[in-house]
Amino acid sequence: MAQIGNDIALARSFLEKGQLVGIPTETVYGLAGNALNPESVALIFETKNRPSFDPLILHTSSLERVGEFVSDFPEKLKQLAKKFWPGPLTLLLPRKPIVPDLVTSGLDRVAVRVPNHPLTRTLLEQLDFPLAAPSANPFGYISPTQAQHVEAQLGEKIPYILDGGPCAVGLESTIVGMEGEEIVIYRLGGLEIGEIEDVVGPVKVKDHSSSNPSAPGQLDSHYAPRKPFMLGDLKTLIAEKQAEGFDFAVLSFSDAFEQIPQEKQIALSPSHDLHEAAQNLFAAMRRLDETPVQVILAELLPEIGLGRAINDRLRRAAVKG
Ligand code: TXA
Ligand code: MG
């Protein structure tokens, strides 16, 4: 079992020995290892059961340090970095040879981010290497937003989890790069498209259903709970499942349903707040996935602001079911 605590020096000593540590960020918890040590990076893939063609994000403590790992920083992307780092933004930039092939799965660009969580920022400042950190969940499962989520799924495999409380944003970072002069969003996330467009103008959003995704996080099978997960109009779905005699749980944006037991329903934000809904999303999906029911019924949120990224996760969760 992993030890859980807020001892930065201890986290640091494990990382310096090449071991892995669960770390808090404002988006989701990461499974971190020394990004410049190929053995630590290999251990990340093994621990997560992640295919090696799915590259990792390199986390560092400041914009100034990014130059150690990238050979070019296009002006528009730098503007985004200046505005939104530390924060839920990941940039794809041409990598320097110091970045191991395994981190980028052999791609020319490395994904870089400066996360915004006090414990992890201090940790990164104290380390003399950057951290490679995918979300700290087994491959294909829901991302963790609390230290306990990491403990439940990877606790047997890692020595330490740095507990920074529940994640403030609750959705993974938004991944942004350039194709020619065009700004492209490869993964919708905790930084809203509108905020990005306010800085750099119109962007292109790459559809995740592409059969040859340039960010494999676009694969449909991500974020899936183990139970069948059905999306639609909740009143209709509830009536149907009741008529068919199914035992079900309900995940709504804000509605509560009188006829359904409390423990079988979660409203993401009773006050219709998309930020609150994002914070609660993954923990709610986990809790309902652990509830003894046959199927989870859910609805899409308004397709605006963070609602777009939330709906992206809900749709991918539903693909499996
Ligand atoms: O918020 C986040 O980004 C969290 C926290 C821990 O920082 N990390 C995270 O990592 O979500 P992960 O590994 O679960 O998702 C990273 C995504 C993957 O889908 C991967 O395909 C994509 O980023 N990615 C990483 N490096 C890439 C690269 N060089 N080119 C294209 N896509 C890349
Ligand atoms: Mg992930």
XYZ file of C-alpha atoms and ligand atoms in Angstrom:
355
model
C 0.000 0.000 0.000
C 1.215 3.468 -0.812
C 1.896 5.898 1.960
C -0.255 9.041 1.661
C 0.865 12.410 3.018
C 2.134 15.888 2.213
C 5.852 15.320 2.746
C 7.543 16.949 -0.239
C 11.037 15.836 0.844
C 9.888 12.203 0.938
C 8.206 12.478 -2.474
C 11.416 13.972 -3.785
C 13.597 11.178 -2.391
C 11.484 8.488 -4.110
C 11.593 10.386 -7.411
C 15.363 10.865 -7.169
C 15.725 7.096 -6.740
C 13.789 6.565 -9.992
C 10.549 5.505 -8.289
C 7.045 6.814 -8.997
C 4.887 9.120 -6.875
C 1.227 10.170 -7.153
C 1.104 13.971 -7.388
C -1.751 16.465 -7.118
C -2.347 19.018 -9.845
C -5.218 21.438 -10.370
C -6.588 19.210 -13.164
C -6.263 15.570 -12.038
C -3.709 13.533 -10.062
C -0.639 12.444 -11.988
C 1.561 9.331 -11.809
C 4.959 11.026 -11.799
C 8.493 9.876 -12.548
C 11.785 11.426 -13.671
C 11.086 12.421 -17.294
C 14.785 12.289 -18.209
C 15.319 8.775 -16.865
C 14.109 6.194 -19.426
C 13.773 3.527 -16.721
C 11.415 5.678 -14.661
C 9.438 6.507 -17.782
C 9.187 2.818 -18.675
C 7.952 2.136 -15.146
C 5.126 4.656 -15.685
C 3.904 2.784 -18.774
C 4.134 -0.537 -16.961
C 2.386 0.695 -13.802
C -0.516 2.215 -15.759
C -0.689 -0.650 -18.209
C -0.439 1.981 -20.908
C 0.558 1.205 -24.501
C 3.908 2.771 -25.350
C 2.484 4.560 -28.419
C 0.601 6.962 -26.108
C 3.077 9.737 -25.164
C 3.403 11.512 -21.803
C 3.253 15.145 -20.688
C 6.427 16.655 -19.259
C 5.760 18.818 -16.182
C 8.145 21.580 -15.180
C 8.145 24.456 -12.692
C 8.253 27.516 -14.929
C 8.094 28.900 -18.431
C 11.797 29.775 -18.165
C 12.793 26.122 -17.795
C 10.884 24.952 -20.879
C 13.807 26.031 -23.080
C 15.830 23.135 -21.643
C 13.470 20.668 -23.351
C 12.215 22.346 -26.547
C 14.067 23.644 -29.587
C 11.503 26.257 -30.613
C 8.662 28.157 -28.949
C 6.342 29.798 -31.518
C 5.250 33.280 -30.452
C 1.518 32.510 -30.311
C 2.054 29.505 -28.072
C 4.343 31.545 -25.860
C 1.565 34.108 -25.456
C -0.712 31.322 -24.242
C 1.959 30.050 -21.861
C 2.513 33.517 -20.416
C -1.190 33.989 -19.869
C -2.219 30.555 -18.590
C 0.803 28.963 -16.871
C 0.802 27.729 -14.243
C -2.519 26.229 -15.278
C -4.549 23.619 -17.180
C -2.799 24.143 -20.525
C -0.454 21.670 -22.271
C 1.574 22.819 -25.276
C 3.037 20.602 -28.021
C 6.500 21.935 -28.871
C 9.468 20.604 -30.909
C 11.590 18.585 -28.520
C 15.290 18.666 -27.815
C 17.212 15.353 -27.862
C 17.471 15.431 -24.044
C 13.821 14.265 -23.905
C 13.787 10.432 -24.078
C 11.998 8.830 -27.051
C 9.748 6.966 -24.675
C 8.258 10.230 -23.321
C 7.091 11.327 -26.783
C 6.565 7.819 -28.212
C 9.093 8.818 -30.836
C 7.124 11.905 -31.986
C 8.943 15.148 -32.864
C 6.932 17.221 -30.410
C 6.918 16.969 -26.643
C 3.866 17.895 -24.569
C 4.807 20.385 -21.818
C 2.876 21.888 -18.951
C 3.459 23.962 -15.818
C 0.843 22.704 -13.360
C -0.793 24.924 -10.771
C -0.811 23.217 -7.405
C 1.279 24.545 -4.496
C 2.658 21.143 -3.371
C 3.610 20.040 -6.865
C 5.057 23.417 -7.794
C 7.316 23.308 -4.757
C 8.287 19.728 -5.567
C 9.135 20.659 -9.176
C 11.181 23.654 -8.027
C 13.259 21.397 -5.787
C 13.921 18.694 -8.384
C 16.654 19.083 -10.944
C 14.646 17.124 -13.543
C 11.113 17.524 -14.984
C 8.367 15.003 -14.225
C 6.602 12.847 -16.781
C 3.076 12.373 -15.455
C 0.041 10.824 -17.085
C -3.208 10.809 -15.150
C -2.798 8.340 -12.262
C -5.372 5.777 -13.398
C -5.028 2.408 -15.086
C -5.132 2.940 -18.878
C -8.661 3.582 -20.137
C -10.244 4.244 -16.739
C -11.569 7.488 -15.225
C -8.911 10.021 -14.118
C -8.380 10.469 -10.341
C -9.267 13.771 -8.685
C -8.486 12.750 -5.081
C -5.506 10.999 -3.453
C -7.869 8.157 -2.423
C -8.714 7.503 -6.084
C -5.013 6.958 -6.793
C -4.636 4.760 -3.723
C -7.611 2.604 -4.737
C -6.215 1.756 -8.160
C -2.444 2.124 -8.079
C -1.704 2.066 -4.329
C -0.184 -1.415 -4.467
C 2.282 -0.399 -7.136
C 3.749 2.904 -5.899
C 5.463 3.912 -2.635
C 3.975 7.363 -2.084
C 1.034 9.643 -2.924
C 1.345 13.345 -2.265
C -2.091 14.378 -1.001
C -3.071 17.852 -2.170
C -6.810 17.523 -1.576
C -9.482 17.376 -4.285
C -8.466 18.849 -7.668
C -9.755 22.380 -8.231
C -10.466 22.016 -11.967
C -11.321 18.318 -12.222
C -10.716 17.890 -15.977
C -7.375 17.183 -17.668
C -5.449 20.026 -19.292
C -6.374 21.401 -22.700
C -3.752 20.273 -25.265
C -2.744 22.899 -27.829
C -0.248 22.933 -30.699
C 0.277 24.492 -34.111
C -0.093 23.170 -37.650
C 1.503 25.738 -39.934
C 0.120 29.064 -38.742
C -2.997 27.504 -37.282
C -3.592 26.935 -33.551
C -5.028 23.467 -32.998
C -6.718 22.020 -29.918
C -6.034 18.274 -29.656
C -7.843 17.639 -26.397
C -10.596 19.721 -24.836
C -9.906 20.274 -21.162
C -9.872 22.529 -18.146
C -8.913 25.658 -20.084
C -11.895 26.829 -22.163
C -11.623 27.377 -25.918
C -13.014 30.893 -25.512
C -10.191 31.839 -23.132
C -7.637 30.621 -25.683
C -9.337 32.426 -28.568
C -9.354 35.662 -26.572
C -5.543 35.541 -26.709
C -4.717 34.068 -30.146
C -7.898 34.353 -32.196
C -9.856 31.490 -33.825
C -8.568 27.953 -33.238
C -9.260 24.616 -34.873
C -10.594 21.782 -32.731
C -9.499 18.366 -33.961
C -12.289 15.874 -33.806
C -11.395 12.969 -31.517
C -13.064 10.336 -33.647
C -10.263 10.546 -36.221
C -8.921 7.054 -36.922
C -5.302 8.195 -36.763
C -5.246 10.665 -33.882
C -2.152 12.795 -33.407
C -2.960 12.923 -29.691
C -3.922 9.405 -28.686
C -5.858 10.867 -25.742
C -8.381 11.337 -28.485
C -9.044 7.593 -28.531
C -12.674 6.826 -27.743
C -11.987 4.247 -25.068
C -10.672 6.804 -22.567
C -12.516 7.764 -19.385
C -14.734 4.712 -19.443
C -16.297 3.405 -16.257
C -16.627 -0.375 -16.028
C -20.420 -0.326 -15.991
C -22.495 0.333 -19.105
C -22.940 4.089 -19.327
C -25.928 5.430 -21.305
C -26.381 9.013 -22.449
C -29.691 10.586 -23.396
C -32.732 12.393 -22.095
C -32.838 11.330 -18.445
C -36.631 11.254 -18.016
C -36.967 9.005 -21.073
C -34.053 6.750 -20.083
C -35.356 6.384 -16.510
C -38.853 5.457 -17.729
C -37.369 2.908 -20.154
C -35.065 1.249 -17.633
C -37.832 1.144 -15.014
C -40.156 -0.525 -17.523
C -37.439 -3.058 -18.440
C -36.831 -3.824 -14.735
C -33.191 -2.671 -14.676
C -31.389 -1.513 -11.542
C -29.788 1.806 -12.497
C -28.056 4.930 -11.153
C -28.453 8.465 -12.499
C -25.868 11.191 -13.186
C -27.541 14.540 -13.906
C -26.325 18.082 -14.426
C -28.575 19.615 -11.754
C -31.858 17.702 -11.390
C -32.766 15.481 -8.441
C -35.283 12.680 -9.028
C -37.763 12.030 -6.221
C -38.578 8.443 -7.161
C -34.890 7.360 -7.156
C -32.987 6.544 -3.917
C -30.441 9.194 -2.866
C -27.464 6.846 -3.091
C -28.269 6.040 -6.713
C -28.189 9.567 -8.057
C -25.737 12.446 -8.249
C -26.375 15.960 -9.535
C -23.078 17.482 -10.686
C -24.126 21.024 -9.837
C -27.564 21.825 -8.412
C -26.871 25.501 -9.219
C -26.011 24.826 -12.903
C -22.384 25.868 -12.447
C -20.129 24.241 -15.082
C -16.975 24.709 -12.985
C -18.564 22.877 -10.076
C -19.814 20.174 -12.464
C -16.259 19.697 -13.804
C -14.846 19.433 -10.266
C -17.366 16.745 -9.381
C -17.502 14.799 -12.659
C -14.848 12.088 -12.270
C -15.519 11.447 -8.563
C -19.220 11.114 -9.363
C -18.572 8.687 -12.229
C -16.382 6.607 -9.921
C -18.911 6.550 -7.108
C -21.746 5.455 -9.362
C -19.481 2.885 -11.017
C -18.955 1.379 -7.524
C -22.674 1.438 -6.683
C -24.265 -2.003 -7.152
C -26.456 -1.213 -10.175
C -26.533 -2.657 -13.684
C -26.302 0.556 -15.673
C -25.519 4.272 -15.252
C -27.807 6.785 -16.984
C -26.461 10.253 -17.746
C -27.203 13.382 -19.736
C -25.099 15.863 -21.705
C -24.521 19.331 -20.273
C -24.920 22.614 -22.170
C -22.323 22.628 -24.980
C -20.714 25.901 -23.803
C -17.510 26.770 -21.911
C -16.335 23.817 -19.814
C -19.509 21.991 -20.869
C -17.757 21.049 -24.112
C -14.904 19.273 -22.333
C -17.304 17.651 -19.849
C -19.481 16.370 -22.709
C -16.384 15.036 -24.484
C -15.623 12.895 -21.397
C -19.258 11.783 -21.050
C -19.439 10.750 -24.717
C -16.258 8.718 -24.485
C -17.438 7.069 -21.281
C -20.602 6.071 -23.122
C -18.842 4.511 -26.113
C -17.843 1.416 -24.156
C -21.292 0.822 -22.706
O -4.092 17.558 -16.844
C -3.323 16.771 -17.373
O -2.887 16.928 -18.524
C -2.900 15.548 -16.548
C -2.095 16.030 -15.344
C -1.548 14.896 -14.536
O -1.103 16.911 -15.767
N -2.165 14.625 -17.352
C -2.757 13.868 -18.314
O -1.896 12.980 -18.910
O -3.946 13.959 -18.603
P -2.387 11.766 -19.826
O -1.145 11.020 -20.122
O -3.466 11.024 -19.125
O -2.898 12.445 -21.113
C -1.973 13.127 -21.926
C -2.419 13.152 -23.340
C -2.412 11.787 -23.953
O -3.650 11.567 -24.551
C -1.325 11.846 -24.993
O -1.686 11.151 -26.125
C -1.205 13.328 -25.281
O -1.487 13.940 -24.064
N 0.167 13.637 -25.650
C 1.254 13.587 -24.866
N 2.365 13.877 -25.543
C 1.988 14.101 -26.808
C 2.700 14.416 -28.000
N 4.021 14.551 -28.002
N 1.988 14.578 -29.126
C 0.647 14.418 -29.117
N -0.072 14.106 -28.025
C 0.572 13.943 -26.890
Mg -5.184 10.036 -18.926
